[in-house]
PDB file of C-alpha atoms in Angstrom:
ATOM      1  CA  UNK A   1     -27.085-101.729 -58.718  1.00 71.00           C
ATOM      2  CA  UNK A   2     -25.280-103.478 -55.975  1.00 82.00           C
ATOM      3  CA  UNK A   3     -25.910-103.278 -52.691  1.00 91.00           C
ATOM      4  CA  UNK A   4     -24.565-104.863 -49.164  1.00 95.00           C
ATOM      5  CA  UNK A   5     -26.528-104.263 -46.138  1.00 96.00           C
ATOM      6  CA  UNK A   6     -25.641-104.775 -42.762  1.00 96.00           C
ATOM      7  CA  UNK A   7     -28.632-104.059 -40.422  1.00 95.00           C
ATOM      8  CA  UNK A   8     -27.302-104.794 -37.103  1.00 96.00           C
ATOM      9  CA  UNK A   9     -24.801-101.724 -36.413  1.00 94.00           C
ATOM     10  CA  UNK A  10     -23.286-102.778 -33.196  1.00 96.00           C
ATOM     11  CA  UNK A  11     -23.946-106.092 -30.855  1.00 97.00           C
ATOM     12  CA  UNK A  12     -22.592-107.007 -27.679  1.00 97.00           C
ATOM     13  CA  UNK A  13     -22.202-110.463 -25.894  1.00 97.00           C
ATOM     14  CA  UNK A  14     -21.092-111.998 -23.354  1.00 97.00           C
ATOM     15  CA  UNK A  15     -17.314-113.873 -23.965  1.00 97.00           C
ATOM     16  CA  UNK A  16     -18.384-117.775 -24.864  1.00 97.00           C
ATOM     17  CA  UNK A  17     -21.488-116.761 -26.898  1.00 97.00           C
ATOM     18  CA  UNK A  18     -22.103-117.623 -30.419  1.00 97.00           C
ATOM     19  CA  UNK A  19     -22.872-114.622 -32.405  1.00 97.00           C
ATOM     20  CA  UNK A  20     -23.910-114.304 -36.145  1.00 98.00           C
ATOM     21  CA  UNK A  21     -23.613-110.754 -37.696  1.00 98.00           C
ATOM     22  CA  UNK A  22     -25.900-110.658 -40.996  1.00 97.00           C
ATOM     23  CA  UNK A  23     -25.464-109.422 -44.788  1.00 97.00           C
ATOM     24  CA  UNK A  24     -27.641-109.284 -47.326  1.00 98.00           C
ATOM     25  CA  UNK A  25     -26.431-108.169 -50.656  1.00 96.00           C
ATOM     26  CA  UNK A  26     -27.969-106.973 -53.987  1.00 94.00           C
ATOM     27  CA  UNK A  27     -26.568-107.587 -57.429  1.00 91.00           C
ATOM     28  CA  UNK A  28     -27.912-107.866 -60.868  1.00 87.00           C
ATOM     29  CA  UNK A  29     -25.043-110.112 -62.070  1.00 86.00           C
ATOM     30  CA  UNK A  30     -24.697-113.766 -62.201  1.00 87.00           C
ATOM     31  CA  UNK A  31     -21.061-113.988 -61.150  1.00 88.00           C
ATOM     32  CA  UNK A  32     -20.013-111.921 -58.034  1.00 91.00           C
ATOM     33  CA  UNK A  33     -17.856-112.731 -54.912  1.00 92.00           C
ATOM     34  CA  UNK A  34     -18.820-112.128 -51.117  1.00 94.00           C
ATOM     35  CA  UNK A  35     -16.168-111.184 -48.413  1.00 94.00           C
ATOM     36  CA  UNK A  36     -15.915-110.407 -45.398  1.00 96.00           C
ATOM     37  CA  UNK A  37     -13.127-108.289 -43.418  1.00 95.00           C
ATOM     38  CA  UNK A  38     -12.491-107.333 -39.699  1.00 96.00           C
ATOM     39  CA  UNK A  39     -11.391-104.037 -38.860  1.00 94.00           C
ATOM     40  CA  UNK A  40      -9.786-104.308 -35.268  1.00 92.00           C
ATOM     41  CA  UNK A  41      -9.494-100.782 -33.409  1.00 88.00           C
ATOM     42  CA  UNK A  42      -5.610-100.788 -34.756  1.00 84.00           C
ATOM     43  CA  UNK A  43      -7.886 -99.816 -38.543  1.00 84.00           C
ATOM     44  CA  UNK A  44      -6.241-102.131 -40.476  1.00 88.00           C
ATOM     45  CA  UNK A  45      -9.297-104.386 -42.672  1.00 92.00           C
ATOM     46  CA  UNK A  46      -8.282-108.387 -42.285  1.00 92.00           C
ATOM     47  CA  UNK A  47      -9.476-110.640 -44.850  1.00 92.00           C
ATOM     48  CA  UNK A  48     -11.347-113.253 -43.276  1.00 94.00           C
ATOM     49  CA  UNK A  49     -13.251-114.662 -46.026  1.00 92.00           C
ATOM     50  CA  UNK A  50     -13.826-114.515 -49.758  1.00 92.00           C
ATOM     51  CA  UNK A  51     -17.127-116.479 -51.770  1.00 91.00           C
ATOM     52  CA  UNK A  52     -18.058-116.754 -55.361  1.00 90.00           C
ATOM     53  CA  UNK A  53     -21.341-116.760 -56.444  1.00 91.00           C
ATOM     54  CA  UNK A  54     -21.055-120.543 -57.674  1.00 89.00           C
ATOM     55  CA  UNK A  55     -20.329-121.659 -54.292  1.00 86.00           C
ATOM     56  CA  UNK A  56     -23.121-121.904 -51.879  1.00 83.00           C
ATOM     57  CA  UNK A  57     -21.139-124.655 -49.624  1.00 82.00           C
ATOM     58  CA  UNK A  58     -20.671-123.161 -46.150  1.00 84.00           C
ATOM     59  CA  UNK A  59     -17.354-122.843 -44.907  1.00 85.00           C
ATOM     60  CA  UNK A  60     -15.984-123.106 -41.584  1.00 86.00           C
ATOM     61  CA  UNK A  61     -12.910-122.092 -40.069  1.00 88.00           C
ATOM     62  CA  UNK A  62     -12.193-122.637 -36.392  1.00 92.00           C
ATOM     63  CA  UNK A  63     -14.270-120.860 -34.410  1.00 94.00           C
ATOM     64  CA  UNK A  64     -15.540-118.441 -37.909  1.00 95.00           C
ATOM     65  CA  UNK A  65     -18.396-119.868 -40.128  1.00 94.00           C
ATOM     66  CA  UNK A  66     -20.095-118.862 -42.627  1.00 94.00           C
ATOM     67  CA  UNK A  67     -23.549-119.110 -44.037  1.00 94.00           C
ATOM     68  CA  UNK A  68     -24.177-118.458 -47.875  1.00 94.00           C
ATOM     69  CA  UNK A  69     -27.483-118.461 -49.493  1.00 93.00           C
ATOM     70  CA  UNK A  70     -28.338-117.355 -53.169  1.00 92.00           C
ATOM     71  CA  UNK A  71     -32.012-118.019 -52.180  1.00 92.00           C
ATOM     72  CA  UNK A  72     -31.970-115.099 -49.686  1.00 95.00           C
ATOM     73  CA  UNK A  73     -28.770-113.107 -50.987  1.00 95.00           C
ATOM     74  CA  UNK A  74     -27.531-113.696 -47.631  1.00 96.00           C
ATOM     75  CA  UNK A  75     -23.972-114.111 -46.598  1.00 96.00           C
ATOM     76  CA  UNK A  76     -24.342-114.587 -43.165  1.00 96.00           C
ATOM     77  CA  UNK A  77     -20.587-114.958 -40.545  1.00 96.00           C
ATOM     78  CA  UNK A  78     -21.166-116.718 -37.209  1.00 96.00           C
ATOM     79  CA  UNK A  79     -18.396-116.673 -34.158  1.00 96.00           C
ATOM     80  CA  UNK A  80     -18.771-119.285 -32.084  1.00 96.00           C
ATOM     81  CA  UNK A  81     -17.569-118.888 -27.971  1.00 97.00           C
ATOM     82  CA  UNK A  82     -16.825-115.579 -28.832  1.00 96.00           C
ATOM     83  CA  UNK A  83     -13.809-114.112 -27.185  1.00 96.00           C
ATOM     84  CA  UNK A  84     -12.659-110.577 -26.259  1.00 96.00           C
ATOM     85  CA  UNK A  85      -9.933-110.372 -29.419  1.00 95.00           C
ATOM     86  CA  UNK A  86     -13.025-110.871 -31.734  1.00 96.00           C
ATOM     87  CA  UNK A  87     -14.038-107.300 -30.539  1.00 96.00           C
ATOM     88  CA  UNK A  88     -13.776-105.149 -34.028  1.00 97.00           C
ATOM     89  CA  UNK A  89     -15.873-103.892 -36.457  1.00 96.00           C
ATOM     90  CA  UNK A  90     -16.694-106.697 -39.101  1.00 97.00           C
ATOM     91  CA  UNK A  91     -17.546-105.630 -43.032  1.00 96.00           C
ATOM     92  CA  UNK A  92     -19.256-107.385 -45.572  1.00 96.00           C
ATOM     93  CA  UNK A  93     -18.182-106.744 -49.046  1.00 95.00           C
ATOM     94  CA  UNK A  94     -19.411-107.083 -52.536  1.00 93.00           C
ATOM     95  CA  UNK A  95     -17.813-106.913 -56.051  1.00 90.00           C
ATOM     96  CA  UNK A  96     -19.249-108.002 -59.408  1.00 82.00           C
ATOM     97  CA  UNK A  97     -17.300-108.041 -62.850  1.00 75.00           C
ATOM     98  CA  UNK A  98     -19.373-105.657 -65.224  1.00 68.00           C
ATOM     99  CA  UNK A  99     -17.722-105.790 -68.704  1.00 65.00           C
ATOM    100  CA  UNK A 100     -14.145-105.222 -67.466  1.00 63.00           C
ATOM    101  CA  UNK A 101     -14.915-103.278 -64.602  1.00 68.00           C
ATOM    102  CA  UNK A 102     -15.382-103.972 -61.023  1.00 71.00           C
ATOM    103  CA  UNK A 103     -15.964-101.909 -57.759  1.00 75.00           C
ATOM    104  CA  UNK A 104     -16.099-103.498 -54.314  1.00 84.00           C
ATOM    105  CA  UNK A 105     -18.926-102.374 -52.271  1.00 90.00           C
ATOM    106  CA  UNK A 106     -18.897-102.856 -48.837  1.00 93.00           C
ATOM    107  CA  UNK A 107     -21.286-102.305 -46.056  1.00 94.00           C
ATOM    108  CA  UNK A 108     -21.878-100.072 -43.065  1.00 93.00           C
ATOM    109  CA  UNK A 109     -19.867-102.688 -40.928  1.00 95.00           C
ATOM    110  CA  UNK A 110     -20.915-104.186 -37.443  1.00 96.00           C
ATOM    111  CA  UNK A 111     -19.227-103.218 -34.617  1.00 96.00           C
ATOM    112  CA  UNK A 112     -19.098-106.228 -32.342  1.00 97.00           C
ATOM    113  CA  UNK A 113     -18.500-106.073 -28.738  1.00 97.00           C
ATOM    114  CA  UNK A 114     -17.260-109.413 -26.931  1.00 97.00           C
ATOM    115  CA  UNK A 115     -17.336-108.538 -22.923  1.00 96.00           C
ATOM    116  CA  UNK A 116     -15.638-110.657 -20.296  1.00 93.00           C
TER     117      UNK A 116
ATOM    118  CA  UNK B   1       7.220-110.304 -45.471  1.00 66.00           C
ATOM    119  CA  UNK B   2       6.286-106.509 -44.437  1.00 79.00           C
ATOM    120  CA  UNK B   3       2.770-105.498 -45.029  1.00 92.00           C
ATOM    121  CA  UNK B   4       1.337-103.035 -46.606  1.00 96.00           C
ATOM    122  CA  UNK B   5       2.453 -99.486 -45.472  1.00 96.00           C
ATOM    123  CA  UNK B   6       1.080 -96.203 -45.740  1.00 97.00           C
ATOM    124  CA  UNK B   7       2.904 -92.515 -45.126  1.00 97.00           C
ATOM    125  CA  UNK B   8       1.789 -90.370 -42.992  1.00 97.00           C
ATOM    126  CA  UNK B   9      -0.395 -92.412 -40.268  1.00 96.00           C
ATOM    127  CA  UNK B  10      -1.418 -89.078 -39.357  1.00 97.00           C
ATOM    128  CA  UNK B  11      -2.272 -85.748 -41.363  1.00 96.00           C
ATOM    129  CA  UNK B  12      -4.193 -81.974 -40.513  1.00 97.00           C
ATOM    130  CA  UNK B  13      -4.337 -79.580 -42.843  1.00 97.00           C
ATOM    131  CA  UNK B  14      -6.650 -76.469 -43.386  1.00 97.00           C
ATOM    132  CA  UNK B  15      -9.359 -76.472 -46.261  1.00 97.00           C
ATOM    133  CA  UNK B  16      -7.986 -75.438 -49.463  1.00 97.00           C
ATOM    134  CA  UNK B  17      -5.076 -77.119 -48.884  1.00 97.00           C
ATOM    135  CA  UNK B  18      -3.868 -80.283 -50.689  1.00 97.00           C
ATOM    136  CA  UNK B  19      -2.569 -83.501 -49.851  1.00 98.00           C
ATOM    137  CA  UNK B  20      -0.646 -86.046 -50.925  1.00 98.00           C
ATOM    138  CA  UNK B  21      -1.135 -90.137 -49.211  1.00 98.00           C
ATOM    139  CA  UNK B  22       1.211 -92.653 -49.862  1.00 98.00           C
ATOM    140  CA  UNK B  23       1.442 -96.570 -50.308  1.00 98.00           C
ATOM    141  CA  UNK B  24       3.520 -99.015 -50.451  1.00 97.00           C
ATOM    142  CA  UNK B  25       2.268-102.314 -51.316  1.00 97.00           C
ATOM    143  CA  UNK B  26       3.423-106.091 -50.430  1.00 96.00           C
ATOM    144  CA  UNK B  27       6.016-106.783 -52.061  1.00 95.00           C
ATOM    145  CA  UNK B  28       5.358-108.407 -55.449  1.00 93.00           C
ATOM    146  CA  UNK B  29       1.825-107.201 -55.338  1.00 94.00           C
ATOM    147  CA  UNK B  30       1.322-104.686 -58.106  1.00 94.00           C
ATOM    148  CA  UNK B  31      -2.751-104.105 -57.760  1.00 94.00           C
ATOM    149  CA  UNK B  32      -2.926-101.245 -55.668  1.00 96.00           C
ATOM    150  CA  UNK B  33      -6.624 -99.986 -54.712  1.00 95.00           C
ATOM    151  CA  UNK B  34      -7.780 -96.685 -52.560  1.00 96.00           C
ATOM    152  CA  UNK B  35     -10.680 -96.247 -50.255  1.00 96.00           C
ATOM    153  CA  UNK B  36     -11.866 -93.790 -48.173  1.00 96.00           C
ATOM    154  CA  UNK B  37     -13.633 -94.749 -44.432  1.00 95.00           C
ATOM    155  CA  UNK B  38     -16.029 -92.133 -42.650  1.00 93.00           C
ATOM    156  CA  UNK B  39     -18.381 -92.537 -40.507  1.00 87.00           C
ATOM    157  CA  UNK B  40     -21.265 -91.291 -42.368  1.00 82.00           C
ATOM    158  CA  UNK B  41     -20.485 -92.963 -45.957  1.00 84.00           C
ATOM    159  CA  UNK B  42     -18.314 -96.090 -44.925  1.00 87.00           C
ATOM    160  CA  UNK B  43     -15.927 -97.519 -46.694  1.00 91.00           C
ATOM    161  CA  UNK B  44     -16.004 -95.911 -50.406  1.00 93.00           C
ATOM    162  CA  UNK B  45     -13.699 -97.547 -53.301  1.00 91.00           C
ATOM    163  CA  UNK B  46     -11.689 -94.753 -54.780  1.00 94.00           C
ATOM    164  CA  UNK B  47      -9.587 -96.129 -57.462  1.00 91.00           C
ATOM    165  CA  UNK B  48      -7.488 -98.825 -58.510  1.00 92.00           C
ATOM    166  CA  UNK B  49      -4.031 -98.950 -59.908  1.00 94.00           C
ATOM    167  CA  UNK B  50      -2.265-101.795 -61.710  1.00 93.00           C
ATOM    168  CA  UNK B  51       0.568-101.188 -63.846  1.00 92.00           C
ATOM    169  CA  UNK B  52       1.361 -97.494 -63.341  1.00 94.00           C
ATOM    170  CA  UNK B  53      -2.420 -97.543 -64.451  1.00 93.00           C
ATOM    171  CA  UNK B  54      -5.581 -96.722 -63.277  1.00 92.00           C
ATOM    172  CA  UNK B  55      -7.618 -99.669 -64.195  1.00 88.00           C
ATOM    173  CA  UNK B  56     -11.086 -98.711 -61.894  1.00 85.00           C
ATOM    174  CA  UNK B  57     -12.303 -95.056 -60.619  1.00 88.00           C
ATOM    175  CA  UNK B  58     -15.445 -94.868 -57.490  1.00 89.00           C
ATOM    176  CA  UNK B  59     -17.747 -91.911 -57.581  1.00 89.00           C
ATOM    177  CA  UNK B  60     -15.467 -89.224 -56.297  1.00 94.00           C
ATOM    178  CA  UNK B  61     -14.962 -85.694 -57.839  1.00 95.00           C
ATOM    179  CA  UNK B  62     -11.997 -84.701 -59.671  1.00 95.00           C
ATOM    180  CA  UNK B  63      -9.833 -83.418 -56.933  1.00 97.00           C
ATOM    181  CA  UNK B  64      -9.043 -86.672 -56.005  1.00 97.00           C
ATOM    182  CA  UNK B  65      -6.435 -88.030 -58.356  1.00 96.00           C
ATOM    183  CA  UNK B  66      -3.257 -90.708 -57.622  1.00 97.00           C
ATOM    184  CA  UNK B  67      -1.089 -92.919 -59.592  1.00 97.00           C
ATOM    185  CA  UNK B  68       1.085 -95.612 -59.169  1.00 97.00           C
ATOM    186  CA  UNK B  69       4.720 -95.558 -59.650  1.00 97.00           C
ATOM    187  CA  UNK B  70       6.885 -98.245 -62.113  1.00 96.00           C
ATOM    188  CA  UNK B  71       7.934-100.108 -58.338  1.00 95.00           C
ATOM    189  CA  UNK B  72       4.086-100.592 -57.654  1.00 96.00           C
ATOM    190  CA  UNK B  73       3.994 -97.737 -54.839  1.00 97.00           C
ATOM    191  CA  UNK B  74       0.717 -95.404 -55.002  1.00 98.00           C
ATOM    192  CA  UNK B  75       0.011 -92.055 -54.012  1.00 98.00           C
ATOM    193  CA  UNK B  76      -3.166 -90.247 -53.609  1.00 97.00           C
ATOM    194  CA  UNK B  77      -3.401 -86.557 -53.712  1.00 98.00           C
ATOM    195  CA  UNK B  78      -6.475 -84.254 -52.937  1.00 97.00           C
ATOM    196  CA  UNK B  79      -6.574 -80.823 -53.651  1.00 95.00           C
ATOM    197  CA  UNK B  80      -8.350 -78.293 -52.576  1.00 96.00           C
ATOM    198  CA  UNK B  81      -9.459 -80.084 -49.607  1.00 97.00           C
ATOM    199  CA  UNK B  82     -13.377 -80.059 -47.831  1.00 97.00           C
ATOM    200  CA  UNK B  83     -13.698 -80.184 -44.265  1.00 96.00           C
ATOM    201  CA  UNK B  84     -15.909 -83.135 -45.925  1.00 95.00           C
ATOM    202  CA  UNK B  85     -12.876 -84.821 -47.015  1.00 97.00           C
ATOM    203  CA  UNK B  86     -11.903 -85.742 -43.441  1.00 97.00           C
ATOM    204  CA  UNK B  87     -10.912 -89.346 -43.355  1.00 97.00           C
ATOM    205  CA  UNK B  88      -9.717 -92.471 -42.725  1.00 96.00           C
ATOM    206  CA  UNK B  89      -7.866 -93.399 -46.006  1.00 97.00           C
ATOM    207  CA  UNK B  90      -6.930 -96.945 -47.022  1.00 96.00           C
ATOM    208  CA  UNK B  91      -4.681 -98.476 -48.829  1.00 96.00           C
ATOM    209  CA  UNK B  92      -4.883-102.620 -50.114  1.00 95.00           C
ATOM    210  CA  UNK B  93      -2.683-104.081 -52.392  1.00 95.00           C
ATOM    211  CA  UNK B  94      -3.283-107.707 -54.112  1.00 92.00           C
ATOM    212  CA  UNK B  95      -0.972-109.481 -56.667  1.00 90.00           C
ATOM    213  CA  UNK B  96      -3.350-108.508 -59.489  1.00 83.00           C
ATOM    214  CA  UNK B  97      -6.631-106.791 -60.261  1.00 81.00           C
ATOM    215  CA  UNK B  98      -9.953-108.425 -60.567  1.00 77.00           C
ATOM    216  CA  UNK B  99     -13.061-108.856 -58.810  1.00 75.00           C
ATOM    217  CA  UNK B 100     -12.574-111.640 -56.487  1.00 80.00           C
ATOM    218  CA  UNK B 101      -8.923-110.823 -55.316  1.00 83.00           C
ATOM    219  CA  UNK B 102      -8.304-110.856 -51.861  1.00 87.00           C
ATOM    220  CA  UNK B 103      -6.797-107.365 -50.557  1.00 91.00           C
ATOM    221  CA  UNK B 104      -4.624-107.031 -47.903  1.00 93.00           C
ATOM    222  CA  UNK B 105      -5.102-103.145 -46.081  1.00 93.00           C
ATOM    223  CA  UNK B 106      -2.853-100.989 -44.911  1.00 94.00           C
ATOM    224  CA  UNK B 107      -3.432 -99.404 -41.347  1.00 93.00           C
ATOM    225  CA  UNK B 108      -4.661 -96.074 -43.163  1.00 95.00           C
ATOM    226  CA  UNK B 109      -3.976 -92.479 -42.948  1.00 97.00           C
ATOM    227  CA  UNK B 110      -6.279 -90.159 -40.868  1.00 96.00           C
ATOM    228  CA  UNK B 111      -6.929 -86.831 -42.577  1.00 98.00           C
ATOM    229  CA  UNK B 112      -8.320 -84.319 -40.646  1.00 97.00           C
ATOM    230  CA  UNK B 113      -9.269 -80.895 -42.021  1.00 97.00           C
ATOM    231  CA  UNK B 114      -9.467 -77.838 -40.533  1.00 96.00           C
TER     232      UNK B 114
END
């Protein structure tokens, strides 16, 4: 069955420090993508991210990376310098292609808090 | 272009009651998925529309129905509402259904029942 877990619920830094919030995700299948979305207090999900299972190359994107590893079933986001607008609640998401059908599965979300 | 936009932003209604949501998606998307945020369950994929039909269906009792119009709008309705059913709702549309589509929300409608 899938499953994506996000441990840490909230975390708070200091503006300028790195942060990585942490996802590990259960699936059965061979071919699945990985996303991840912020949700900024105005409730609207972003798309940040999106990973197939045949890519383990990490990706970076200004100050966003990410971490991917099939070893671990980890899908791991990192901010670097960390600002106040990255403040939000950040989801991980799952979805696998099962004969036709897909759902997207997401997890319990981590709030992040970036203080001045 | 305009994003996608959901009607009301803001609902309260009593239990028993139904409701009806509504979407509209980016333009020239015609995917048009549901999901329902609370703080106990998360975010919990409701169904998916493409085509005026519904292509995927989440674990949710019957009383939660929708369907998708021939200009790619959506509405959701729920009847007999729970005071369970209290919600964030969201709406995502994408140009076409399949697993590794990217969706692009809506800001959601907050259901509150009474």
């Amino acid at each position: 069955a899938q499953k994506v877990t996000q441990a840490q619920t909230e975390i708070s830094v200091v503006e300028k420090e790195d942060v990585t919030l942490d996802c590990v995700y259960e699936t059965r299948d061979t071919t699945y993508y990985l996303f991840w979305y912020k949700q900024p207090p105005s409730g609207e999900l972003v798309f940040l991210i999106r990973r197939n299972s045949f890519d383990e190359q990490n990706e970076i994107s200004g100050r966003y990376s990410w971490n991917f590893q099939k070893s671990t079933s980890s899908f791991n986001f990192t901010i670097t310098a960390s600002q106040v607008v990255d403040s939000a609640v950040y989801f991980c998401a799952l979805s696998e292609d099962t004969s036709g059908t897909y759902k997207y599965i997401f997890g319990t979300g981590t709030r992040l808090k970036v203080l001045a | 272009k305009a994003g996608v936009t959901q009607t009301p932003r803001y609902l309260i209604k009593t239990r028993g009651q139904q409701v009806t949501l509504s979407c509209s998606p980016i333009s020239g998307h015609r995917s048009v998925s549901w999901y329902q945020q609370t703080p106990g369950q998360g975010l919990q994929f409701l169904f998916e529309y493409f085509s005026e039909t519904q292509r995927n269906k989440g674990n949710f009792p019957g009383r939660f129905s929708g369907r998708q119009f021939s200009n790619s709008r959506s509405e959701m309705n729920v009847s007999t509402l729970e005071l369970g059913d209290s919600a964030l709702y969201l709406c995502a549309s994408s140009l076409a259904p399949g697993s590794g589509v990217e969706q692009f929300f809506g800001p959601g409608t907050r259901l509150t029942v009474l």
